[in-house]
Tab-separated table of C-alpha atoms in Angstrom:
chain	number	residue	atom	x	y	z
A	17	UNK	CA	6.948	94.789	-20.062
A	18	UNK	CA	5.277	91.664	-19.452
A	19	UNK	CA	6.599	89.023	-17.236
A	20	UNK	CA	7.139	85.651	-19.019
A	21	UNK	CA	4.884	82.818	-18.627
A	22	UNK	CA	6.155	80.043	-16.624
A	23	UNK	CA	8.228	77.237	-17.851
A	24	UNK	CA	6.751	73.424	-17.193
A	25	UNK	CA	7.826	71.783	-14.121
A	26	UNK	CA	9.861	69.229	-16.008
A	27	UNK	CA	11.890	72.120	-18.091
A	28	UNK	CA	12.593	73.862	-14.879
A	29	UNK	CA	14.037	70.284	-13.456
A	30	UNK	CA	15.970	69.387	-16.434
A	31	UNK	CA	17.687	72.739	-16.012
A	32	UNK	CA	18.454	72.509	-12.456
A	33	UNK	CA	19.838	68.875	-12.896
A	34	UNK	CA	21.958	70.263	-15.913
A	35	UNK	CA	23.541	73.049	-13.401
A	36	UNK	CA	24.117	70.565	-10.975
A	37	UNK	CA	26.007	68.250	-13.692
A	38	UNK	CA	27.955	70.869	-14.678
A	39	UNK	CA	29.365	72.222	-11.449
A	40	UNK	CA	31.650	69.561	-11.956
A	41	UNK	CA	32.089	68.760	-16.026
A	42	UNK	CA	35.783	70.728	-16.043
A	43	UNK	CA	37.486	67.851	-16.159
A	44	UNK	CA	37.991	67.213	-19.555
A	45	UNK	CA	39.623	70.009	-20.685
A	46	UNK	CA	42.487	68.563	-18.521
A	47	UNK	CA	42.224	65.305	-20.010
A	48	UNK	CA	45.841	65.898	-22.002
A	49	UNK	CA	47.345	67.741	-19.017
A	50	UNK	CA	46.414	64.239	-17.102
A	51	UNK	CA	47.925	62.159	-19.261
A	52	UNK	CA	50.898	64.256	-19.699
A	53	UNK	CA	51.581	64.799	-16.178
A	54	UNK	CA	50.627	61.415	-14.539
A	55	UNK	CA	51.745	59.101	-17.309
A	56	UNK	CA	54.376	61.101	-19.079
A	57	UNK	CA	52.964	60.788	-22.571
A	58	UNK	CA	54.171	63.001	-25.528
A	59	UNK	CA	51.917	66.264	-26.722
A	60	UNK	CA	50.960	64.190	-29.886
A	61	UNK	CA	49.824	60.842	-28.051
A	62	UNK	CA	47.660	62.740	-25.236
A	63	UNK	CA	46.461	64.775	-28.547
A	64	UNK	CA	45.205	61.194	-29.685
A	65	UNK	CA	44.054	59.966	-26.513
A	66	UNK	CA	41.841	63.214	-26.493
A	67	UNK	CA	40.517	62.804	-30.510
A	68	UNK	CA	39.739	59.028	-29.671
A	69	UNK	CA	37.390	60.451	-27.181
A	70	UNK	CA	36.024	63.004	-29.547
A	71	UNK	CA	35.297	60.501	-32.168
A	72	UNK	CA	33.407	58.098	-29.983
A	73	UNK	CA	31.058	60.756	-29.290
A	74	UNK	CA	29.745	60.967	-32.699
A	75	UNK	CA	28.171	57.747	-32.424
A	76	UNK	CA	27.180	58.856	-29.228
A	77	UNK	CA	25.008	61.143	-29.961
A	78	UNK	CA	23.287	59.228	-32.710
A	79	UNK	CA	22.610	56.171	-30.111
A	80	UNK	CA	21.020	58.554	-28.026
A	81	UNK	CA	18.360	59.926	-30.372
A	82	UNK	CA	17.449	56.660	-31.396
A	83	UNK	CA	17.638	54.991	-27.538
A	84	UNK	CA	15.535	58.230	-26.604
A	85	UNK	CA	12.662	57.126	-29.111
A	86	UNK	CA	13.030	53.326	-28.273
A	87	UNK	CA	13.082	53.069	-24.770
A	88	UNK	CA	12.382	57.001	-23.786
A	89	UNK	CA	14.127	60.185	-22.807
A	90	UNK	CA	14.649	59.755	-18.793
A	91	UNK	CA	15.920	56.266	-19.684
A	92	UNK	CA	18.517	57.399	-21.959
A	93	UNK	CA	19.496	60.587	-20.047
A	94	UNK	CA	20.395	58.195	-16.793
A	95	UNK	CA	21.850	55.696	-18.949
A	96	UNK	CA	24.302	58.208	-20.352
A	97	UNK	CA	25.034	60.334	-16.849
A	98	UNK	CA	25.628	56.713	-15.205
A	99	UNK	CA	28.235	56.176	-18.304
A	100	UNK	CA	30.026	59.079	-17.896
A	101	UNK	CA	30.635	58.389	-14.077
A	102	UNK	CA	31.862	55.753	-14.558
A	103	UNK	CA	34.553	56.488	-16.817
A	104	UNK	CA	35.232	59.287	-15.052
A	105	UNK	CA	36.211	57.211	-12.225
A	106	UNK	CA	38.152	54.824	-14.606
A	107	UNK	CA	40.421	57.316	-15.547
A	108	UNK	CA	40.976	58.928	-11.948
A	109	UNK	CA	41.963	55.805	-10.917
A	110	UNK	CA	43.875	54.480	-13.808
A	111	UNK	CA	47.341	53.087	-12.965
A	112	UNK	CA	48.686	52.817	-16.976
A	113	UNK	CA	48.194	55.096	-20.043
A	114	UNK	CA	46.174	52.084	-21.887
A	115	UNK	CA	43.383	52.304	-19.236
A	116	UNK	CA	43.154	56.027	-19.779
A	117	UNK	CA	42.593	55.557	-23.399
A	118	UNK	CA	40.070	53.045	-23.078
A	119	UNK	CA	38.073	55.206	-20.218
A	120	UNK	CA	38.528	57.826	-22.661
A	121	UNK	CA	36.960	55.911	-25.133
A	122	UNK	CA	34.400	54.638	-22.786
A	123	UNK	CA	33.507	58.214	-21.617
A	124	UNK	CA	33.500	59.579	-25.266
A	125	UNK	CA	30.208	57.253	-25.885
A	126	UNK	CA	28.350	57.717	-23.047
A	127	UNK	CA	29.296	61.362	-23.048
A	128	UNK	CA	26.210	62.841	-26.147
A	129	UNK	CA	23.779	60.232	-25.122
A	130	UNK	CA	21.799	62.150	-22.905
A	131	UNK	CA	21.840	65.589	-25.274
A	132	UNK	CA	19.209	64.527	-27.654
A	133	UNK	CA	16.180	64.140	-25.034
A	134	UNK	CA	17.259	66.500	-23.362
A	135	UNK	CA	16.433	68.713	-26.079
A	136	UNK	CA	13.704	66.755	-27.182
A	137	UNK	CA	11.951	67.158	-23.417
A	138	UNK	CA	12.701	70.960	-24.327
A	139	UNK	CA	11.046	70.855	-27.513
A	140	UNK	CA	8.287	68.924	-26.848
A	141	UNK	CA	7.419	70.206	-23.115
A	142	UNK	CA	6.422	73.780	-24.348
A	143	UNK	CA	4.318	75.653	-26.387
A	144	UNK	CA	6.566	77.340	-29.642
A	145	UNK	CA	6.560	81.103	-28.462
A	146	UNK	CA	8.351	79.739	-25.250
A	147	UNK	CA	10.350	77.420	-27.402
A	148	UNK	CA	13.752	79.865	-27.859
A	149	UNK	CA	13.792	81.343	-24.704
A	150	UNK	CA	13.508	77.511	-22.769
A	151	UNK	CA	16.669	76.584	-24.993
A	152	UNK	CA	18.412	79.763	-23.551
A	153	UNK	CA	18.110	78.848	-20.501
A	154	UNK	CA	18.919	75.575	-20.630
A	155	UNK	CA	22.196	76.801	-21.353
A	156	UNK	CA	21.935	79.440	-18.924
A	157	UNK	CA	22.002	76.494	-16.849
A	158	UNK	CA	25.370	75.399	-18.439
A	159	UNK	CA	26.870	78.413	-17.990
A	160	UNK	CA	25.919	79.060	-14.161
A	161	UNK	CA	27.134	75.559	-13.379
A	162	UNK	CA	30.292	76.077	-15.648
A	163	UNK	CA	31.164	79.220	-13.082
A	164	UNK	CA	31.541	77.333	-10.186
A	165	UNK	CA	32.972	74.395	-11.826
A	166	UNK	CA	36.099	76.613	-13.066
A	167	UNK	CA	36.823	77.595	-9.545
A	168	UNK	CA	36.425	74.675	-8.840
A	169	UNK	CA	38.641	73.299	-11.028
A	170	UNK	CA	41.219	76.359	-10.436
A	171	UNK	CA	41.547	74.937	-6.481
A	172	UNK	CA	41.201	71.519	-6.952
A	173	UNK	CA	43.443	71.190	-10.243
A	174	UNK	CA	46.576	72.619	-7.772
A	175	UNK	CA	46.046	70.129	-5.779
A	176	UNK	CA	45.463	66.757	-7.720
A	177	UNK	CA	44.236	67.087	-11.258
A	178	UNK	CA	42.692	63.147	-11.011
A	179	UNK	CA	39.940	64.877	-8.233
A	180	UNK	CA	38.538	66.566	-10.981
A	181	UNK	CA	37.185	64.031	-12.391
A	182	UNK	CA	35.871	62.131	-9.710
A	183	UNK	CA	34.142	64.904	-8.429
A	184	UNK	CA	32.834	65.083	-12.167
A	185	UNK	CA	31.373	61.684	-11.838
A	186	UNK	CA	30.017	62.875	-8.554
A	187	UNK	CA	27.804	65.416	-10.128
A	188	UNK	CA	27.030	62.774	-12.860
A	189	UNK	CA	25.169	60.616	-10.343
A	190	UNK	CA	23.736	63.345	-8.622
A	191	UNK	CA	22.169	64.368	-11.999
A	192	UNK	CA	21.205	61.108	-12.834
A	193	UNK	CA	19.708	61.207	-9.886
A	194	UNK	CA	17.307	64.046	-9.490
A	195	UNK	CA	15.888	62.917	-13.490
A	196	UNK	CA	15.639	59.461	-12.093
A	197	UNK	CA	13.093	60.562	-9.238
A	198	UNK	CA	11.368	64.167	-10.526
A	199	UNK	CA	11.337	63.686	-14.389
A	200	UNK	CA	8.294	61.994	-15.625
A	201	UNK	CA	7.824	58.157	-16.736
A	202	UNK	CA	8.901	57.463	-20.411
A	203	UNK	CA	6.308	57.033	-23.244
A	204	UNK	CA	8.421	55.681	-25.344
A	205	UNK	CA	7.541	55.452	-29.309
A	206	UNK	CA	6.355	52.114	-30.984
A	207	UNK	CA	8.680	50.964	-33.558
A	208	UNK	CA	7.168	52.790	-36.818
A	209	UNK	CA	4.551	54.413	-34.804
A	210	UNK	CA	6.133	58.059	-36.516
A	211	UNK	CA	4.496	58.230	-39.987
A	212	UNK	CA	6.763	61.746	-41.106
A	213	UNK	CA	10.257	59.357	-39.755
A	214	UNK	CA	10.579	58.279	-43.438
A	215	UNK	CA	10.289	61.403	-44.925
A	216	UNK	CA	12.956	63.903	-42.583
A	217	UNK	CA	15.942	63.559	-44.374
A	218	UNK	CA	18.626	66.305	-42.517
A	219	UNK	CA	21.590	65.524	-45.025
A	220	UNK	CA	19.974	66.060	-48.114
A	221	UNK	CA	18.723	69.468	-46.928
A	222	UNK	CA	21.767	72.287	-48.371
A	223	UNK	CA	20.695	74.474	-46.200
A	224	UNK	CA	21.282	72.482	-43.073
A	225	UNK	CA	24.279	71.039	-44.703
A	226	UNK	CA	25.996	74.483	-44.922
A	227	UNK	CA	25.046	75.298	-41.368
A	228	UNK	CA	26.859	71.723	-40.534
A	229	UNK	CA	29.940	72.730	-42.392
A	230	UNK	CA	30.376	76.376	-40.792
A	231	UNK	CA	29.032	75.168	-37.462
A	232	UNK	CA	31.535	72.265	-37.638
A	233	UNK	CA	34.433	75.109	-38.398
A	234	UNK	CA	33.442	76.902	-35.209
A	235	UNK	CA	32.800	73.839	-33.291
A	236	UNK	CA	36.613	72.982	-33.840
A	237	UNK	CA	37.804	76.539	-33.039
A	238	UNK	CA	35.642	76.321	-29.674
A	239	UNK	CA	36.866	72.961	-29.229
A	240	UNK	CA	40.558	73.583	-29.697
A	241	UNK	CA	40.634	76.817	-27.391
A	242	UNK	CA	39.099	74.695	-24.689
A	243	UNK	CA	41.563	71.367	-25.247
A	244	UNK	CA	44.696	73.508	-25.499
A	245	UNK	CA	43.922	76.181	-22.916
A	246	UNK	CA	45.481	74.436	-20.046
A	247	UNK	CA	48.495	73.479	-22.040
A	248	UNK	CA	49.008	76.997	-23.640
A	249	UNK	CA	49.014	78.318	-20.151
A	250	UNK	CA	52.066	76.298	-19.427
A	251	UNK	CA	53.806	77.098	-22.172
A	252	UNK	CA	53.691	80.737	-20.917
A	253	UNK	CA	54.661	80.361	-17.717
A	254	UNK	CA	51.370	80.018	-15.748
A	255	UNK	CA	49.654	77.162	-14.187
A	256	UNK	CA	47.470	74.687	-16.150
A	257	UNK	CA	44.563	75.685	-13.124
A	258	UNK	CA	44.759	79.109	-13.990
A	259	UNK	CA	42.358	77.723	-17.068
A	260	UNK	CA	40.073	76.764	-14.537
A	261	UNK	CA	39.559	81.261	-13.635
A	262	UNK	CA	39.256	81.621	-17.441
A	263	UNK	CA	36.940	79.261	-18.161
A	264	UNK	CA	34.919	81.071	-14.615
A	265	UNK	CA	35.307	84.179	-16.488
A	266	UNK	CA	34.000	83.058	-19.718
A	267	UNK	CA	31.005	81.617	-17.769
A	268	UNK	CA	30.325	85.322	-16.158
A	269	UNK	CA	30.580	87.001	-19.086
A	270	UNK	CA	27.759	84.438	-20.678
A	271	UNK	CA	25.442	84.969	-17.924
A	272	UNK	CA	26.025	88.795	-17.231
A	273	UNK	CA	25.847	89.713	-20.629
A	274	UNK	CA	22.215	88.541	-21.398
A	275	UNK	CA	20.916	91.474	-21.112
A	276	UNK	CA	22.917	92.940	-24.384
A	277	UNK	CA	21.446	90.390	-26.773
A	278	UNK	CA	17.953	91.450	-25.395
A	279	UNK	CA	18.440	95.311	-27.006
A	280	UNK	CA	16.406	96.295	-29.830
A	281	UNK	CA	19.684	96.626	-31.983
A	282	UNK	CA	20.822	93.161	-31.438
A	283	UNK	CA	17.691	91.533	-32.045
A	284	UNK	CA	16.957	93.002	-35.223
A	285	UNK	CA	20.215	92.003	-36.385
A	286	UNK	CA	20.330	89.171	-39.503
A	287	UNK	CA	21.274	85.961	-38.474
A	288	UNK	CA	24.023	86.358	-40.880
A	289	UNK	CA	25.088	89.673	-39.906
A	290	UNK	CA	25.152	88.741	-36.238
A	291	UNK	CA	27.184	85.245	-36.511
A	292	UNK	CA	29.645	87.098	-38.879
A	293	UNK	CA	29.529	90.217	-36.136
A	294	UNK	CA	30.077	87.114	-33.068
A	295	UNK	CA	33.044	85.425	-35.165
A	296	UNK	CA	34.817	89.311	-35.347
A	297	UNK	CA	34.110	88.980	-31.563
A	298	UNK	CA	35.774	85.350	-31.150
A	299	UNK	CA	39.014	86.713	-33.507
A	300	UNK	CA	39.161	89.721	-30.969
A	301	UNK	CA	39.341	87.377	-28.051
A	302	UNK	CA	42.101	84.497	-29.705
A	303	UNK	CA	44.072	87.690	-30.878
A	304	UNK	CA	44.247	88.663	-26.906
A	305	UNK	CA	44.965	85.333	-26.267
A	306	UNK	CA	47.979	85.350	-27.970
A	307	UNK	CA	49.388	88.734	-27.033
A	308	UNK	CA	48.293	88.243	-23.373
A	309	UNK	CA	51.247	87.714	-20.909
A	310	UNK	CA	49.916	88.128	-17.875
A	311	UNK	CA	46.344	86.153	-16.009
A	312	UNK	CA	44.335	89.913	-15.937
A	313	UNK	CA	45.830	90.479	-19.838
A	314	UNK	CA	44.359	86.541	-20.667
A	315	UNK	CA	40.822	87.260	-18.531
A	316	UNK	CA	39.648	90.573	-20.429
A	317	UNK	CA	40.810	88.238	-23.666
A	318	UNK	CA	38.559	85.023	-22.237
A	319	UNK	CA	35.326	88.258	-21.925
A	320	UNK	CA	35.672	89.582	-25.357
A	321	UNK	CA	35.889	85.476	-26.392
A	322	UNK	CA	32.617	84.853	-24.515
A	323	UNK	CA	30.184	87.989	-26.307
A	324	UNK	CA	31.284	86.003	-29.621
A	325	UNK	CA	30.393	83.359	-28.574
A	326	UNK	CA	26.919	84.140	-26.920
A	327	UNK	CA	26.193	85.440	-29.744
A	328	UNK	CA	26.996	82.347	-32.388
A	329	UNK	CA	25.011	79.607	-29.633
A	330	UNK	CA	21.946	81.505	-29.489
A	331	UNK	CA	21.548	82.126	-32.925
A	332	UNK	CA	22.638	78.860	-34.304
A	333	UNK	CA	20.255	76.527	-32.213
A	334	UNK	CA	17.831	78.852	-33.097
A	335	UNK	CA	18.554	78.958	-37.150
A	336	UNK	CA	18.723	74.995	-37.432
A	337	UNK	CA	15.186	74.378	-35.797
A	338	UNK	CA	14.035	77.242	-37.996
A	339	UNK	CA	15.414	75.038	-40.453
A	340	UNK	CA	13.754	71.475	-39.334
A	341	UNK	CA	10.339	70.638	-40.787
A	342	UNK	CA	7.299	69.892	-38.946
A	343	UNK	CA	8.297	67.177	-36.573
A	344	UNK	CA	11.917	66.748	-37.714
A	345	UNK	CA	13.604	69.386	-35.443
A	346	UNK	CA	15.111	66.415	-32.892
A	347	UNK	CA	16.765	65.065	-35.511
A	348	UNK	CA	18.145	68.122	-37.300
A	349	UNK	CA	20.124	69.282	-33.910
A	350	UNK	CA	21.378	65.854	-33.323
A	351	UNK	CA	22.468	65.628	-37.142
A	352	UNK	CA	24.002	69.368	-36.060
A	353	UNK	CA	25.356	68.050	-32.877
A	354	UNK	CA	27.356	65.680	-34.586
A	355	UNK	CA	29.636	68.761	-35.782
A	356	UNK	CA	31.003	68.814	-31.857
A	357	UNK	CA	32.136	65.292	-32.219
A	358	UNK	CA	33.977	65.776	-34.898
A	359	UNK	CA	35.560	68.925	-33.780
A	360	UNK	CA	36.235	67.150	-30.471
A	361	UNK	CA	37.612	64.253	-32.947
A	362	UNK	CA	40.274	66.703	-34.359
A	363	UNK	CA	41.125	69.686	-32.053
A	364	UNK	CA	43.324	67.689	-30.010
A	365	UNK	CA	45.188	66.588	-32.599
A	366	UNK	CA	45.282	69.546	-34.557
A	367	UNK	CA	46.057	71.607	-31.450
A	368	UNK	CA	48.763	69.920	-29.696
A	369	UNK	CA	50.747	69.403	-33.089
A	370	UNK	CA	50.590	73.557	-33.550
A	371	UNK	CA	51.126	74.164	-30.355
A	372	UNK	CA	54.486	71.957	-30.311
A	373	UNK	CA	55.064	73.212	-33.553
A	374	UNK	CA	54.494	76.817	-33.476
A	375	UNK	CA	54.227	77.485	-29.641
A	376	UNK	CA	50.913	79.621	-28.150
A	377	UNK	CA	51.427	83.314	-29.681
A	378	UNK	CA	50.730	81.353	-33.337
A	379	UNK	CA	48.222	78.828	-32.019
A	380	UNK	CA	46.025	81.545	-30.912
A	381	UNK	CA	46.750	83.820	-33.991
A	382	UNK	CA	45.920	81.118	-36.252
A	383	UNK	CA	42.303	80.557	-35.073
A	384	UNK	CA	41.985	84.156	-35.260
A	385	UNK	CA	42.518	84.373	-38.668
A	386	UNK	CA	39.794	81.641	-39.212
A	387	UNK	CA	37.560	82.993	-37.204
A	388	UNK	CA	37.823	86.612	-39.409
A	389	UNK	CA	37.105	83.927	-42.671
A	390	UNK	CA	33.498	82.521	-40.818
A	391	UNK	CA	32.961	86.010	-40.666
A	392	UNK	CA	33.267	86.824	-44.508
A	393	UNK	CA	31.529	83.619	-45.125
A	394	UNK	CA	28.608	83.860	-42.883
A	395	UNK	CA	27.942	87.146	-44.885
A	396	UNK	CA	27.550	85.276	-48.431
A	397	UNK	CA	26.548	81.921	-47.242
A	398	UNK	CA	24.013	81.267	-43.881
A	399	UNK	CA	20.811	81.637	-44.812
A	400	UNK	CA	18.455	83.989	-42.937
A	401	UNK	CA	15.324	82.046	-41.356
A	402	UNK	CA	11.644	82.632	-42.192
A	403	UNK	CA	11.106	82.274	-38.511
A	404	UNK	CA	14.111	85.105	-37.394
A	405	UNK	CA	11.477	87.385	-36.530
A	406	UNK	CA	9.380	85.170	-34.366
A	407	UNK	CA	12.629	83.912	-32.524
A	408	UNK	CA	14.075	88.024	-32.002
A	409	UNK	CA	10.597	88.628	-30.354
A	410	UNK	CA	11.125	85.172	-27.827
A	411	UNK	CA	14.207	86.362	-26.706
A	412	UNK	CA	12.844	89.675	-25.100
A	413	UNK	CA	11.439	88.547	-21.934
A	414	UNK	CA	13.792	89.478	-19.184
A	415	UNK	CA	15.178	86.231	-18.296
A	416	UNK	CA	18.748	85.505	-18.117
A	417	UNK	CA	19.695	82.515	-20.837
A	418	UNK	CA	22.556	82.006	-22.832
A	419	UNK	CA	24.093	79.297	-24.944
A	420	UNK	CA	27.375	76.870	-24.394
């Protein structure tokens, strides 16, 4: 087997300040446990606080495709990693519940703007064969950072849950730092210097569209088990931290288990077939969830959890560029994208009212069941891409990459 061909020097930057930002981007899962335990807010209001930052990011991530064409991608990236820090500071250092919510509003639109260049340095950096297997690792990167940063979490979160985020905004700066000096000069785009901007229109593509809607569904499953984790985990008995080993574990699995989406088998799957095969995967994993009693029972749970969801990232990034025409794939994923805001708009909300409602066991249960419905629909509804083949073939070289 051939080895793969190099990645640019500014790809193989972007990823290593991406792992460095994430080493410490575990903080806002405890966002609600934060404002329960330091301010002594209600389930439903730190549910709020938590969808008001969700929402903001929608906007977020629109601003940042257009402020990465206007003024250029490093610009925007900094701009957004400088945001974040300092929100991130804001709320470790709030002293009332109404300057948490408007840090958490603060951090929610700063928080996508640096998404869209970053995949449009991806996209336009290297050649199309290299194209899927650059996006793997770049969240390869996510998921290497994301293991440290939940045992990170797991130590730090006994001791002072507010540390979490300022070491957060720590590794924001740092980040912001290493594009600032090793990424490139923008080139930013002259106003109506793109002839084909007029004629990408993502919404009024049904095919995209129905991608949105079941990408939105799993979004806000993904979401949910990620906001309510920590909480959950108290309701049973264990410490909020402990999230901090599953979410570790769930980063292992992502990077260890590279190698299985690399087999023959798996790669000539369908993309429907293998995103309804991933959500079985993801129901598997919630339905351990809520049996689990005990933090080894909840681990092998957060594994299974993880193969589903290697399996949806890879092939959905993958389907909606397929998708794009010539020239419009930037703003097809940030049109996608915006399916995590809105899922990070209503998971809190939705989560914390079952969960004081119905307790863990039927939390868990009930994305289950969900999940088992993307499944069925998958099967009937995603449509397979002309360019499955060509993307199956990129993901063969032996390099570990995975999606978050």
């Amino acid at each position: 087997m051939l080895r793969p061909e190099p990645l640019p020097r500014t790809v193989r930057l972007l990823l290593l300040a991406r792992t460095v930002n994430r080493l410490g981007a575990f903080s806002l899962p405890f966002l609600t446990a934060l404002i329960c335990a330091d301010h002594g807010a209600s389930l439903t209001t730190a549910g709020l606080v938590s969808a008001a930052f969700g929402l903001a990011t929608i906007p977020s991530r629109l601003v940042g495709g257009r402020l990465a064409d206007r003024v250029g991608r490093r610009t925007t990236i900094v701009l957004g990693l400088c945001g974040c820090a300092v929100a991130q500071l804001a709320i470790a250092g709030s002293g009332s519940l109404t300057w948490v919510v408007a840090s958490a509003i603060l951090l929610g639109l700063a928080f996508e703007l640096y998404e869209p260049p970053s995949q449009a340095i991806i996209g336009e950096s290297v050649p199309e064969r290299q194209r899927v297997r650059a996006f793997s690792l770049f969240s390869a990167a996510l998921a290497l950072g994301g293991m440290g940063a939940g045992l990170l979490a797991a130590v730090v979160g006994r001791w002072d849950l507010r540390w979490l985020f300022v070491i957060d905004a720590a590794t924001c700066l740092a980040c912001a730092l290493l594009i600032r000096l090793a990424l490139p000069h923008d080139r930013p785009a002259r106003p109506g210097a793109d002839p084909g901007d007029t004629l990408v229109r993502p919404l009024r593509d049904r095919a995209l569209v129905g991608v949105l809607a079941t990408g939105t569904a799993y979004a806000l499953i993904h979401q949910q088990t990620v906001m309510t984790l920590p909480l959950a985990l108290t309701r049973q008995g264990l410490p909020a931290a402990d999230a901090g080993l599953l979410f570790t574990a769930a980063a292992a699995t992502t990077v260890l288990a590279q190698p299985l989406i690399q087999l023959p088998r798996v790669r000539r799957l369908g993309t429907p077939l293998a995103l309804s095969l991933a959500h079985l995967l993801l129901a598997a994993g919630l339905t351990g969830y809520a049996l689990a009693r005990t933090l080894p029972a909840l681990l092998a749970a957060a594994v299974v959890w993880s193969l589903g969801d290697l399996l949806v990232m890879g092939r959905v990034y993958a389907l909606v560029t397929d998708l794009a025409p010539p020239g419009g794939s930037g703003r097809y994923l940030a049109v996608f994208g915006t399916s995590w805001g809105v899922a990070a708009t209503l998971a809190p909300v939705l989560g914390t009212q079952l969960l004081a409602r119905a307790g863990a066991t039927a939390s868990w249960s009930t994305m289950a069941v969900l999940c088992l419905l993307l499944a069925a629909l998958h099967l009937r509804a995603t449509p397979r891409p002309p360019g499955h083949q060509h993307a199956a073939e990129a993901i063969h070289p032996r390099v570990p990459g995975t999606a978050q």
